[in-house]
């Protein structure tokens, strides 16, 4: 079978089973990417902020998160099966969530730490409380960096989520997994091509979001210093 | 307003930045802290609003120990201009200025009015600048906003750490003069750090010279100039008294303080006699010391034949371009060179005639800078003839 024929078959599968593929895509995006990444934002941003306030927190947090990151993603998913989550999407979601913590946490921490010391001192000197300073100065200035972390986490999660099928979960990985089992190249492509396209689109869109959430004045001052 | 009692600051690592400082700053005083880099000026300043904790000793603000005060509350009542401007880049000019008023919970309307008032005060049109971001301002404008931000909530005390240090010499000069006028209007207690003696002499009511963490001299500008406490202060002052370049000169430095004038009510005949006596072709017309105009020889002749006693004010032209004594010389020079005026009158803000700058004054400056004797403006002020 030629490569061309494989693509043709993929296309015909896609068109005849469109609703099913779309459902897999939805599952992939919402359940395996958006949900775990969103949860990671909810957890990692406050943790990252906490680490900048209480320096003793930084080392243990980073250590744990680095350990998680070194565990291969499939192994991490599989690890949760016997831990009461069973097979299906659940162990995958937990693993994807844990995986997304690192880029978001690291960027939150460095983004806030990276705010110009003079600005922080000016803010304190003018009579801002610690909390006001965080809210009005540090977070707005760190937002672009935090957002870049979210972007990285999302793109990684889109790829890693294709492994969910291996632990009985859904998403686009199901086609890849089934294709591998049945030795059907075109089925692999039905999962792989949309997943790859999804990663590219997400990267592009989030790049724009990153620009868009950067405060205008900050954007101007960066453009000026370039 | 502020009292230091045996205040010492030792940093980790052993640097004794401030040693046993005793100081009382009265309400309404403009105090300049001056000294070479690293002598402890910034440390002293930041101990007032407790950005730096003294190692020992006590500081009082309005009679109360600052160690016992609510820091956030206290800082909101102390204006603070930091060494590197420190405007928040993500906030507009208006939001930057209104920061402390906002923290203090002023209603929005009042904040907006205050921002516009302050911007107008430094000659920045509110409708143009209000919504700009710091990145869209020049360095001088940013620094003006830095100063306005400290003034916004009308604090009792203002701390300024080399507010004009980061600017180019011309902008710095302009801002210093602007600020001098401003401070005379505001009548605030200000502690101002600089290492520029010219700036200290221009602005301060009281100058505190520091070296290696101790006060070397604490005196009025005159006191510092006339009786420097030691060699160190003398060298500091010596450096300041000599303008480094013509661009540092002010109108005051070169103007002829005794221009040739005539009272407005005097007759044309007398005007002519004065012109002949002093060998000039124009006279400044004054009444009660206030400049009224200028009369030139060529304006006299047609009228002289008819009535020698016609008051000069009848033929005088309105005051020519005027400058004030504290403007940079360059501003007067432009009128003489580019705009072709023969002389530029120097007047006080109330319109009193204080002197005149002529082309000859400029030649004097030029000769002096060619000689590079560096002997300052004192000699030059004599070179004002040829009116
Ligand atoms: N955080 C710090 N830790 C240790 N030493 C410090 C610290 N801050 C300042 N110093 C030292 O204390 C001394 C006084 O510093 P300070 O900043 O008060 O000087 P300054 O008079 O403001 O100088 P400049 O004109 O350069 O701003 C210097 O020797 C400086 O190196
Ligand atoms: Mg300093």
Coordinates of C-alpha atoms and ligand atoms in Angstrom, one line a residue:
Chain A
X1 CA 0.0 0.0 0.0
X2 CA 1.4 3.3 -1.0
X3 CA 1.7 6.3 1.3
X4 CA -0.8 8.1 -0.9
X5 CA -3.3 5.4 -0.5
X6 CA -3.0 5.4 3.3
X7 CA -3.8 9.1 3.3
X8 CA -6.7 8.6 1.0
X9 CA -8.1 5.9 3.3
X10 CA -7.6 8.1 6.3
X11 CA -9.6 10.8 4.5
X12 CA -12.5 8.5 3.7
X13 CA -12.6 7.2 7.3
X14 CA -12.6 10.8 8.5
X15 CA -15.5 11.8 6.3
X16 CA -17.6 8.8 6.9
X17 CA -17.1 8.7 10.6
X18 CA -16.9 12.4 11.2
X19 CA -19.2 12.6 14.2
X20 CA -17.3 9.9 16.0
X21 CA -13.9 11.6 15.3
X22 CA -15.3 14.9 16.4
X23 CA -16.4 13.4 19.7
X24 CA -12.9 11.9 20.2
X25 CA -11.4 15.3 19.4
X26 CA -13.8 17.0 21.9
X27 CA -12.9 14.4 24.6
X28 CA -9.2 15.0 23.9
X29 CA -9.5 18.8 24.1
X30 CA -11.9 19.2 27.0
X31 CA -11.4 16.3 29.2
X32 CA -7.7 15.5 28.6
X33 CA -6.2 19.0 28.0
X34 CA -8.4 21.9 29.1
X35 CA -9.6 20.3 32.3
X36 CA -6.2 19.1 33.7
X37 CA -4.4 22.2 32.5
X38 CA -7.0 24.5 34.1
X39 CA -6.7 22.5 37.4
X40 CA -3.0 22.9 37.2
X41 CA -3.4 26.7 36.8
X42 CA -5.6 26.7 39.8
X43 CA -3.0 24.8 41.9
X44 CA 0.3 25.9 40.4
X45 CA -0.2 29.7 40.3
X46 CA -1.0 30.0 44.0
X47 CA 1.8 27.6 44.9
X48 CA 4.2 29.5 42.7
X49 CA 3.1 32.8 44.4
X50 CA 3.5 31.1 47.8
X51 CA 7.0 30.0 47.0
X52 CA 7.9 33.6 46.2
X53 CA 6.6 34.8 49.6
X54 CA 8.0 32.1 51.8
X55 CA 11.4 31.1 50.4
X56 CA 11.6 27.9 52.4
X57 CA 8.7 26.6 50.3
X58 CA 10.5 26.9 47.1
X59 CA 13.0 24.0 47.4
X60 CA 10.5 21.2 48.5
X61 CA 7.9 22.3 46.0
X62 CA 10.3 22.3 43.1
X63 CA 11.8 19.0 44.2
X64 CA 8.5 17.2 44.2
X65 CA 7.5 18.7 40.9
X66 CA 10.8 17.8 39.3
X67 CA 10.4 14.2 40.4
X68 CA 7.0 14.1 38.8
X69 CA 8.4 15.5 35.6
X70 CA 11.1 12.8 35.4
X71 CA 8.6 9.9 35.6
X72 CA 7.8 8.9 32.0
X73 CA 4.3 10.0 31.2
X74 CA 2.9 6.6 30.4
X75 CA 4.3 5.2 33.6
X76 CA 2.8 8.0 35.6
X77 CA -0.7 7.2 34.1
X78 CA -0.3 3.5 34.7
X79 CA 0.8 4.2 38.3
X80 CA -2.6 5.5 39.1
X81 CA -4.5 2.5 37.9
X82 CA -3.8 0.4 41.0
X83 CA -4.1 3.5 43.2
X84 CA -7.9 3.3 43.1
X85 CA -8.5 5.1 39.9
X86 CA -8.9 2.0 37.7
X87 CA -8.6 2.2 34.0
X88 CA -10.2 4.9 31.8
X89 CA -9.7 8.6 31.6
X90 CA -9.2 9.2 35.3
X91 CA -5.6 8.1 35.7
X92 CA -4.8 9.9 32.5
X93 CA -6.4 13.2 33.7
X94 CA -4.5 13.0 37.0
X95 CA -1.2 12.4 35.3
X96 CA -1.8 15.2 32.8
X97 CA -2.7 17.5 35.6
X98 CA 0.5 16.7 37.5
X99 CA 2.5 17.0 34.3
X100 CA 1.2 20.5 33.7
X101 CA 2.1 21.8 37.1
X102 CA 5.8 22.2 36.4
X103 CA 5.8 24.7 33.5
X104 CA 3.1 26.8 35.1
X105 CA 4.6 26.8 38.6
X106 CA 8.1 27.5 37.3
X107 CA 6.9 30.4 35.2
X108 CA 4.8 31.8 38.0
X109 CA 7.7 31.8 40.3
X110 CA 10.3 33.2 37.9
X111 CA 7.8 35.7 36.5
X112 CA 7.1 37.2 39.9
X113 CA 10.7 37.0 41.1
X114 CA 11.8 38.7 37.9
X115 CA 9.8 41.9 38.6
X116 CA 12.2 44.8 38.9
X117 CA 13.3 45.2 42.5
X118 CA 13.1 49.0 42.2
X119 CA 9.5 48.7 41.2
X120 CA 8.7 46.5 44.2
X121 CA 10.5 48.9 46.5
X122 CA 8.7 51.9 45.0
X123 CA 5.4 50.1 45.6
X124 CA 6.2 49.3 49.2
X125 CA 7.6 52.8 49.8
X126 CA 4.4 54.3 48.6
X127 CA 2.5 52.4 51.2
X128 CA 1.2 49.3 49.5
X129 CA 0.5 46.3 51.6
X130 CA 2.1 43.0 50.6
X131 CA -1.1 41.9 49.1
X132 CA -1.7 45.1 47.2
X133 CA 1.7 44.9 45.8
X134 CA 1.2 41.4 44.6
X135 CA -2.1 42.2 43.0
X136 CA -1.3 45.6 41.5
X137 CA 2.3 45.3 40.6
X138 CA 3.8 41.8 40.6
X139 CA 1.0 39.7 39.1
X140 CA 0.2 42.1 36.2
X141 CA 3.9 42.3 35.4
X142 CA 4.3 38.5 35.6
X143 CA 1.2 37.6 33.7
X144 CA 2.9 37.3 30.3
X145 CA 5.4 34.9 31.8
X146 CA 2.8 32.8 33.6
X147 CA 0.8 32.7 30.3
X148 CA 3.8 31.4 28.5
X149 CA 3.9 28.5 31.1
X150 CA 0.3 27.7 30.4
X151 CA 1.0 27.6 26.7
X152 CA 3.9 25.2 27.2
X153 CA 1.8 23.0 29.5
X154 CA -1.1 22.9 27.0
X155 CA 1.0 22.0 24.0
X156 CA 2.7 19.2 26.0
X157 CA -0.6 18.0 27.3
X158 CA -2.1 17.7 23.8
X159 CA 0.7 15.3 22.9
X160 CA 0.8 13.4 26.1
X161 CA -3.0 13.0 26.1
X162 CA -2.7 10.6 23.1
X163 CA -1.3 8.1 25.6
X164 CA -4.6 8.1 27.6
X165 CA -5.9 5.3 25.3
X166 CA -3.2 3.0 26.6
X167 CA -4.7 3.1 30.1
X168 CA -8.2 2.7 28.7
X169 CA -9.0 6.3 28.3
X170 CA -10.4 8.2 25.2
X171 CA -9.4 11.0 23.0
X172 CA -7.6 10.9 19.7
X173 CA -5.1 8.4 21.1
X174 CA -7.7 5.7 20.7
X175 CA -7.3 5.7 16.9
X176 CA -3.6 5.6 17.2
X177 CA -3.7 2.7 19.7
X178 CA -6.3 0.8 17.7
X179 CA -4.3 1.4 14.5
X180 CA -1.2 0.0 16.1
X181 CA -3.0 -3.0 17.4
X182 CA -4.7 -3.8 14.1
X183 CA -1.7 -2.7 12.0
X184 CA -3.8 -0.2 10.1
X185 CA -1.7 2.8 9.2
X186 CA -4.6 5.0 8.2
X187 CA -6.2 4.6 11.6
X188 CA -3.0 5.8 13.2
X189 CA -3.2 8.8 11.0
X190 CA -6.8 9.5 11.9
X191 CA -5.6 10.0 15.5
X192 CA -2.2 11.5 14.8
X193 CA -3.0 14.1 12.2
X194 CA -5.7 15.9 14.2
X195 CA -3.6 15.7 17.3
X196 CA -0.6 17.3 15.6
X197 CA -2.8 20.0 14.0
X198 CA -4.4 20.6 17.4
X199 CA -1.0 21.2 19.0
X200 CA 0.0 23.7 16.3
X201 CA -3.3 25.5 16.5
X202 CA -3.1 25.7 20.3
X203 CA 0.4 27.0 20.2
X204 CA -0.6 29.7 17.7
X205 CA -3.8 30.7 19.5
X206 CA -2.2 30.8 22.9
X207 CA 0.7 32.8 21.5
X208 CA -1.9 35.4 20.7
X209 CA -3.5 35.1 24.1
X210 CA -0.1 35.7 25.6
X211 CA 0.2 38.9 23.7
X212 CA -3.3 39.9 24.5
X213 CA -3.0 39.4 28.3
X214 CA 0.2 41.5 28.4
X215 CA -0.7 44.9 29.8
X216 CA -0.5 47.5 27.0
X217 CA 2.0 49.7 28.8
X218 CA 4.3 46.7 29.4
X219 CA 4.1 45.8 25.8
X220 CA 5.1 49.4 24.8
X221 CA 8.0 49.5 27.2
X222 CA 9.3 46.2 25.8
X223 CA 9.0 47.3 22.2
X224 CA 10.8 50.4 23.2
X225 CA 13.7 48.6 24.8
X226 CA 14.1 46.3 21.9
Chain B
X1 CA 8.8 66.6 61.5
X2 CA 11.6 64.1 61.4
X3 CA 14.1 63.4 64.1
X4 CA 17.0 61.0 64.1
X5 CA 18.3 59.9 67.5
X6 CA 21.6 58.1 67.6
X7 CA 20.8 56.2 64.4
X8 CA 23.2 53.6 63.2
X9 CA 22.9 51.2 60.2
X10 CA 25.2 48.3 59.9
X11 CA 24.6 46.1 56.9
X12 CA 25.3 42.4 56.9
X13 CA 28.9 42.0 55.9
X14 CA 29.9 44.8 58.3
X15 CA 29.5 48.0 56.2
X16 CA 28.5 50.8 58.6
X17 CA 26.5 52.9 56.2
X18 CA 25.3 55.4 58.8
X19 CA 27.0 56.1 62.1
X20 CA 25.3 57.6 65.2
X21 CA 23.2 60.1 63.2
X22 CA 21.5 62.9 65.1
X23 CA 19.3 65.2 63.1
X24 CA 16.1 67.2 63.5
X25 CA 14.3 68.4 60.4
X26 CA 11.7 71.1 61.0
X27 CA 8.3 71.4 59.3
X28 CA 8.6 73.2 55.9
X29 CA 12.3 72.8 55.6
X30 CA 13.9 71.7 52.3
X31 CA 16.9 69.7 53.5
X32 CA 19.5 68.4 51.0
X33 CA 21.6 65.3 51.9
X34 CA 24.7 65.5 49.9
X35 CA 27.9 63.5 49.7
X36 CA 30.0 61.2 47.5
X37 CA 28.7 57.8 46.3
X38 CA 28.3 55.3 49.1
X39 CA 28.4 57.8 51.9
X40 CA 25.0 56.6 53.2
X41 CA 22.5 59.1 51.7
X42 CA 20.1 56.5 50.4
X43 CA 20.3 54.5 53.6
X44 CA 19.5 57.6 55.7
X45 CA 16.5 58.4 53.5
X46 CA 15.1 54.9 53.4
X47 CA 15.3 54.6 57.2
X48 CA 12.8 57.4 57.4
X49 CA 10.0 55.4 55.7
X50 CA 11.5 52.2 57.1
X51 CA 12.3 50.6 53.8
X52 CA 15.5 50.0 55.7
X53 CA 15.5 49.2 59.5
X54 CA 18.0 51.0 61.5
X55 CA 20.4 48.7 63.5
X56 CA 20.1 51.0 66.5
X57 CA 18.7 54.3 67.4
X58 CA 15.3 55.8 67.0
X59 CA 13.6 57.8 64.3
X60 CA 10.6 60.0 64.9
X61 CA 8.0 61.2 62.4
X62 CA 5.7 63.9 63.6
X63 CA 6.8 63.2 67.1
X64 CA 6.1 59.5 67.1
X65 CA 8.5 56.7 67.0
X66 CA 8.4 55.2 63.5
X67 CA 9.1 51.8 65.0
X68 CA 5.7 52.0 66.7
X69 CA 3.7 53.3 63.7
X70 CA 1.7 51.3 61.2
X71 CA 4.2 51.3 58.3
X72 CA 1.6 51.1 55.5
X73 CA -0.3 54.0 57.0
X74 CA 2.8 56.1 57.6
X75 CA 4.2 55.5 54.1
X76 CA 1.0 56.7 52.5
X77 CA 1.6 60.0 54.3
X78 CA 5.2 60.3 53.1
X79 CA 5.8 61.0 49.4
X80 CA 8.7 59.0 48.0
X81 CA 10.6 59.5 44.7
X82 CA 13.2 56.7 44.2
X83 CA 16.6 56.9 42.6
X84 CA 15.5 55.2 39.3
X85 CA 12.1 56.8 38.8
X86 CA 10.2 53.5 39.3
X87 CA 7.0 54.3 37.4
X88 CA 4.8 51.2 37.0
X89 CA 5.1 50.4 33.3
X90 CA 1.7 48.7 33.0
X91 CA -0.2 51.7 34.4
X92 CA -1.1 54.9 32.6
X93 CA 0.4 58.3 33.7
X94 CA -2.9 59.0 35.5
X95 CA -3.0 55.7 37.3
X96 CA 0.7 56.1 38.3
X97 CA 0.1 59.6 39.8
X98 CA -3.2 58.5 41.5
X99 CA -1.7 55.5 43.1
X100 CA -1.4 56.6 46.7
X101 CA -4.8 58.5 46.5
X102 CA -6.3 55.3 45.3
X103 CA -4.7 53.3 48.1
X104 CA -6.1 55.9 50.5
X105 CA -9.5 55.4 49.0
X106 CA -10.1 58.8 47.5
X107 CA -13.3 58.8 45.3
X108 CA -12.6 58.6 41.6
X109 CA -13.7 62.1 40.7
X110 CA -11.4 63.6 43.2
X111 CA -8.5 61.5 41.9
X112 CA -9.1 62.5 38.4
X113 CA -9.2 66.2 39.3
X114 CA -6.0 65.8 41.3
X115 CA -4.2 64.2 38.4
X116 CA -5.2 66.9 36.0
X117 CA -4.2 69.6 38.4
X118 CA -0.8 68.1 39.0
X119 CA -0.1 67.5 35.3
X120 CA -1.0 71.1 34.5
X121 CA 1.2 72.3 37.3
X122 CA 4.3 70.9 35.4
X123 CA 3.0 72.1 32.0
X124 CA 2.0 68.7 30.7
X125 CA -1.4 69.0 29.0
X126 CA -3.7 66.5 30.9
X127 CA -5.7 65.6 27.8
X128 CA -2.6 64.6 26.0
X129 CA -0.6 62.8 28.8
X130 CA -3.2 61.4 31.2
X131 CA -3.7 58.2 29.2
X132 CA -0.2 57.6 28.0
X133 CA 2.1 54.9 29.4
X134 CA 5.5 55.6 30.9
X135 CA 7.1 54.1 27.8
X136 CA 5.5 56.8 25.7
X137 CA 7.2 59.6 27.7
X138 CA 10.7 61.2 27.5
X139 CA 13.1 60.7 30.4
X140 CA 12.4 64.2 31.7
X141 CA 8.6 63.7 31.5
X142 CA 8.9 60.3 33.3
X143 CA 10.8 62.0 36.1
X144 CA 8.2 64.8 36.4
X145 CA 5.5 62.1 36.8
X146 CA 7.7 60.4 39.4
X147 CA 7.7 63.7 41.4
X148 CA 4.0 64.2 40.9
X149 CA 3.3 60.7 42.1
X150 CA 5.0 61.6 45.4
X151 CA 2.9 64.8 45.6
X152 CA -0.4 63.3 44.7
X153 CA -1.9 62.6 48.1
X154 CA -0.5 65.9 49.5
X155 CA 1.8 64.3 52.0
X156 CA 3.4 66.2 54.9
X157 CA 6.8 64.9 54.1
X158 CA 8.5 64.1 50.8
X159 CA 11.6 61.9 50.3
X160 CA 13.5 62.3 47.1
X161 CA 16.5 60.2 46.1
X162 CA 18.4 61.8 43.3
X163 CA 15.3 62.5 41.4
X164 CA 17.1 64.2 38.5
X165 CA 20.2 62.0 38.6
X166 CA 19.4 59.8 35.6
X167 CA 18.7 62.7 33.2
X168 CA 21.0 64.4 30.7
X169 CA 22.4 67.7 31.9
X170 CA 20.1 70.0 29.9
X171 CA 16.9 68.2 31.0
X172 CA 18.2 68.0 34.5
X173 CA 18.8 71.7 34.6
X174 CA 15.4 72.5 33.3
X175 CA 13.7 70.2 35.8
X176 CA 15.7 71.6 38.7
X177 CA 14.5 75.1 37.9
X178 CA 11.0 73.9 37.4
X179 CA 11.2 72.1 40.7
X180 CA 12.6 75.1 42.5
X181 CA 9.5 77.1 41.4
X182 CA 7.3 74.2 42.4
X183 CA 8.8 73.8 45.8
X184 CA 8.4 77.5 46.6
X185 CA 4.7 77.1 45.9
X186 CA 4.2 73.9 47.8
X187 CA 6.0 74.7 51.1
X188 CA 6.5 71.1 52.0
X189 CA 9.0 69.4 54.2
X190 CA 11.4 67.7 51.7
X191 CA 14.4 65.6 52.3
X192 CA 16.3 65.6 49.0
X193 CA 19.3 63.4 48.2
X194 CA 21.9 64.4 45.6
X195 CA 25.5 64.3 44.9
X196 CA 25.4 67.4 42.8
X197 CA 26.4 70.5 44.8
X198 CA 24.9 72.9 42.2
X199 CA 21.6 71.2 42.7
X200 CA 22.0 71.4 46.5
X201 CA 22.8 75.1 46.4
X202 CA 20.0 75.8 44.0
X203 CA 17.3 74.0 46.0
X204 CA 18.2 73.6 49.6
X205 CA 17.3 75.7 52.6
X206 CA 19.7 73.5 54.5
X207 CA 22.5 71.3 53.3
X208 CA 23.8 68.3 55.1
X209 CA 27.1 67.1 53.8
X210 CA 27.8 63.4 54.6
X211 CA 30.9 61.4 54.2
X212 CA 31.4 57.7 55.3
X213 CA 28.2 57.6 57.2
X214 CA 28.7 60.7 59.3
X215 CA 27.6 64.3 58.9
X216 CA 30.5 66.6 58.0
X217 CA 28.6 69.8 57.9
X218 CA 25.0 70.9 58.5
X219 CA 24.5 74.4 57.4
X220 CA 22.7 76.9 55.1
X221 CA 23.8 77.1 51.5
X222 CA 25.6 80.4 52.4
X223 CA 27.3 78.8 55.4
X224 CA 28.5 75.9 53.2
X225 CA 29.8 78.3 50.6
X226 CA 31.4 80.8 52.9
X227 CA 32.6 78.6 55.7
X228 CA 33.2 75.1 54.6
X229 CA 33.9 73.0 57.7
X230 CA 36.9 71.3 56.2
X231 CA 38.9 70.6 53.1
X232 CA 36.5 67.9 52.0
X233 CA 33.5 70.3 52.0
X234 CA 35.6 73.0 50.4
X235 CA 36.5 70.7 47.5
X236 CA 32.9 69.7 47.1
X237 CA 31.9 73.3 46.9
X238 CA 34.8 74.3 44.8
X239 CA 33.8 71.8 42.2
X240 CA 30.3 73.2 42.2
X241 CA 31.1 76.9 41.9
X242 CA 32.9 76.4 38.6
X243 CA 30.6 75.7 35.8
X244 CA 32.0 72.8 33.8
X245 CA 30.8 74.2 30.5
X246 CA 28.9 77.1 28.9
X247 CA 25.8 74.9 28.9
X248 CA 25.8 74.9 32.7
X249 CA 25.6 78.7 32.9
X250 CA 22.4 80.5 33.9
X251 CA 21.3 83.9 32.7
X252 CA 22.2 85.2 36.2
X253 CA 25.8 84.2 35.7
X254 CA 26.3 86.4 32.6
X255 CA 23.7 89.2 32.8
X256 CA 24.7 92.8 33.3
X257 CA 22.8 93.6 36.5
X258 CA 22.9 97.4 35.9
X259 CA 21.3 98.0 32.5
X260 CA 20.9 101.5 31.2
X261 CA 17.3 102.6 31.8
X262 CA 15.1 105.6 31.7
X263 CA 11.9 106.4 33.7
X264 CA 8.8 106.2 31.5
X265 CA 7.8 109.8 32.3
X266 CA 11.0 111.4 31.2
X267 CA 11.2 113.3 28.0
X268 CA 12.7 112.3 24.7
X269 CA 15.5 114.9 25.0
X270 CA 16.8 113.3 28.1
X271 CA 16.6 109.9 26.5
X272 CA 18.8 111.1 23.7
X273 CA 21.3 112.5 26.2
X274 CA 21.5 109.3 28.1
X275 CA 22.1 107.3 24.9
X276 CA 24.9 109.7 23.9
X277 CA 26.4 109.6 27.4
X278 CA 26.5 105.8 27.6
X279 CA 27.2 105.2 23.9
X280 CA 24.2 102.9 23.4
X281 CA 21.4 103.0 20.8
X282 CA 18.5 101.8 23.0
X283 CA 17.2 102.2 26.5
X284 CA 15.0 100.1 28.7
X285 CA 12.0 102.0 29.8
X286 CA 11.0 101.4 33.5
X287 CA 8.6 102.8 36.0
X288 CA 9.1 102.0 39.6
X289 CA 11.6 99.3 38.6
X290 CA 9.1 97.5 36.5
X291 CA 10.0 97.0 32.8
X292 CA 7.7 98.9 30.5
X293 CA 9.3 98.7 27.2
X294 CA 12.3 99.6 25.0
X295 CA 13.1 102.8 23.2
X296 CA 15.5 102.9 20.3
X297 CA 17.4 105.9 18.9
X298 CA 15.7 105.6 15.5
X299 CA 12.3 105.9 17.2
X300 CA 13.3 109.2 18.9
X301 CA 14.4 111.3 15.9
X302 CA 11.0 111.8 14.2
X303 CA 9.4 113.1 17.5
X304 CA 12.4 115.0 18.8
X305 CA 12.0 117.8 16.3
X306 CA 8.4 118.4 17.4
X307 CA 8.5 117.9 21.2
X308 CA 11.6 117.3 23.3
X309 CA 9.5 116.8 26.4
X310 CA 7.2 114.1 25.0
X311 CA 7.4 111.2 27.6
X312 CA 9.5 108.3 26.3
X313 CA 6.6 105.9 27.1
X314 CA 4.7 107.5 24.2
X315 CA 7.3 106.2 21.7
X316 CA 8.5 103.1 23.5
X317 CA 7.8 99.7 22.0
X318 CA 6.4 96.9 24.2
X319 CA 9.0 95.0 26.3
X320 CA 11.2 93.0 24.0
X321 CA 11.7 89.3 24.8
X322 CA 12.3 88.7 28.4
X323 CA 13.9 85.9 30.4
X324 CA 14.3 85.2 34.1
X325 CA 17.6 85.1 35.9
X326 CA 17.3 81.4 36.7
X327 CA 16.8 80.3 33.1
X328 CA 19.7 78.5 31.3
X329 CA 21.8 81.0 29.3
X330 CA 21.0 79.0 26.2
X331 CA 17.5 80.3 26.2
X332 CA 18.6 83.9 26.2
X333 CA 21.2 83.2 23.6
X334 CA 18.6 81.9 21.2
X335 CA 16.9 85.3 21.1
X336 CA 20.1 87.1 20.5
X337 CA 21.4 84.8 17.8
X338 CA 18.5 83.1 16.0
X339 CA 15.9 85.8 16.5
X340 CA 18.1 88.8 15.9
X341 CA 17.3 90.8 19.0
X342 CA 20.0 93.2 20.3
X343 CA 19.3 92.6 23.9
X344 CA 17.2 90.4 26.1
X345 CA 15.9 91.9 29.3
X346 CA 16.0 89.9 32.5
X347 CA 12.9 90.3 34.7
X348 CA 11.7 88.9 37.9
X349 CA 8.4 86.9 37.9
X350 CA 6.7 90.1 39.0
X351 CA 8.1 92.0 36.0
X352 CA 10.9 93.9 37.8
X353 CA 13.9 94.6 35.6
X354 CA 16.9 92.7 37.0
X355 CA 19.4 92.9 34.2
X356 CA 20.1 92.5 30.6
X357 CA 21.9 90.0 28.4
X358 CA 23.5 91.4 25.2
X359 CA 25.6 89.9 22.5
X360 CA 28.7 91.2 24.3
X361 CA 27.8 89.0 27.3
X362 CA 27.8 86.0 25.0
X363 CA 31.2 86.9 23.6
X364 CA 32.4 87.1 27.2
X365 CA 31.3 83.5 27.8
X366 CA 32.9 82.4 24.6
X367 CA 36.2 84.0 25.4
X368 CA 36.1 82.5 28.8
X369 CA 35.5 79.0 27.5
X370 CA 38.3 79.4 25.0
X371 CA 40.7 80.4 27.8
X372 CA 39.4 77.4 29.7
X373 CA 40.6 79.1 32.8
X374 CA 37.5 77.6 34.4
X375 CA 37.1 80.6 36.6
X376 CA 33.4 80.7 36.4
X377 CA 30.7 83.2 35.8
X378 CA 31.8 85.8 38.3
X379 CA 34.0 87.7 35.8
X380 CA 31.5 87.3 33.1
X381 CA 28.7 89.2 34.8
X382 CA 30.8 92.3 34.2
X383 CA 30.9 91.8 30.5
X384 CA 27.5 93.3 29.7
X385 CA 28.3 96.6 27.9
X386 CA 27.2 97.5 24.4
X387 CA 23.6 97.9 25.3
Ligands
LIG1 N1 21.7 46.1 51.1 C1 23.0 46.4 51.4 N2 23.8 45.5 51.9 C2 25.1 45.8 52.2 N3 25.7 46.9 52.0 C3 24.9 47.9 51.5 C4 23.5 47.7 51.2 N4 23.0 48.9 50.7 C5 24.0 49.8 50.8 N5 25.2 49.2 51.3 C6 26.5 49.9 51.5 O1 26.2 51.0 52.4 C7 26.9 52.1 52.0 C8 26.0 53.3 51.8 O2 25.1 53.0 50.8 P1 24.0 54.1 50.3 O3 23.2 53.4 49.3 O4 23.3 54.6 51.4 O5 24.9 55.2 49.6 P2 24.5 56.5 48.8 O6 25.2 57.6 49.6 O7 23.1 56.6 48.6 O8 25.3 56.3 47.5 P3 24.9 56.7 45.9 O9 25.2 58.2 45.8 O10 25.9 55.9 45.1 O11 23.5 56.4 45.7 C9 27.7 51.8 50.8 O12 29.0 51.4 51.1 C10 27.0 50.5 50.2 O13 27.8 49.7 49.5
LIG2 MG1 21.9 56.4 46.8

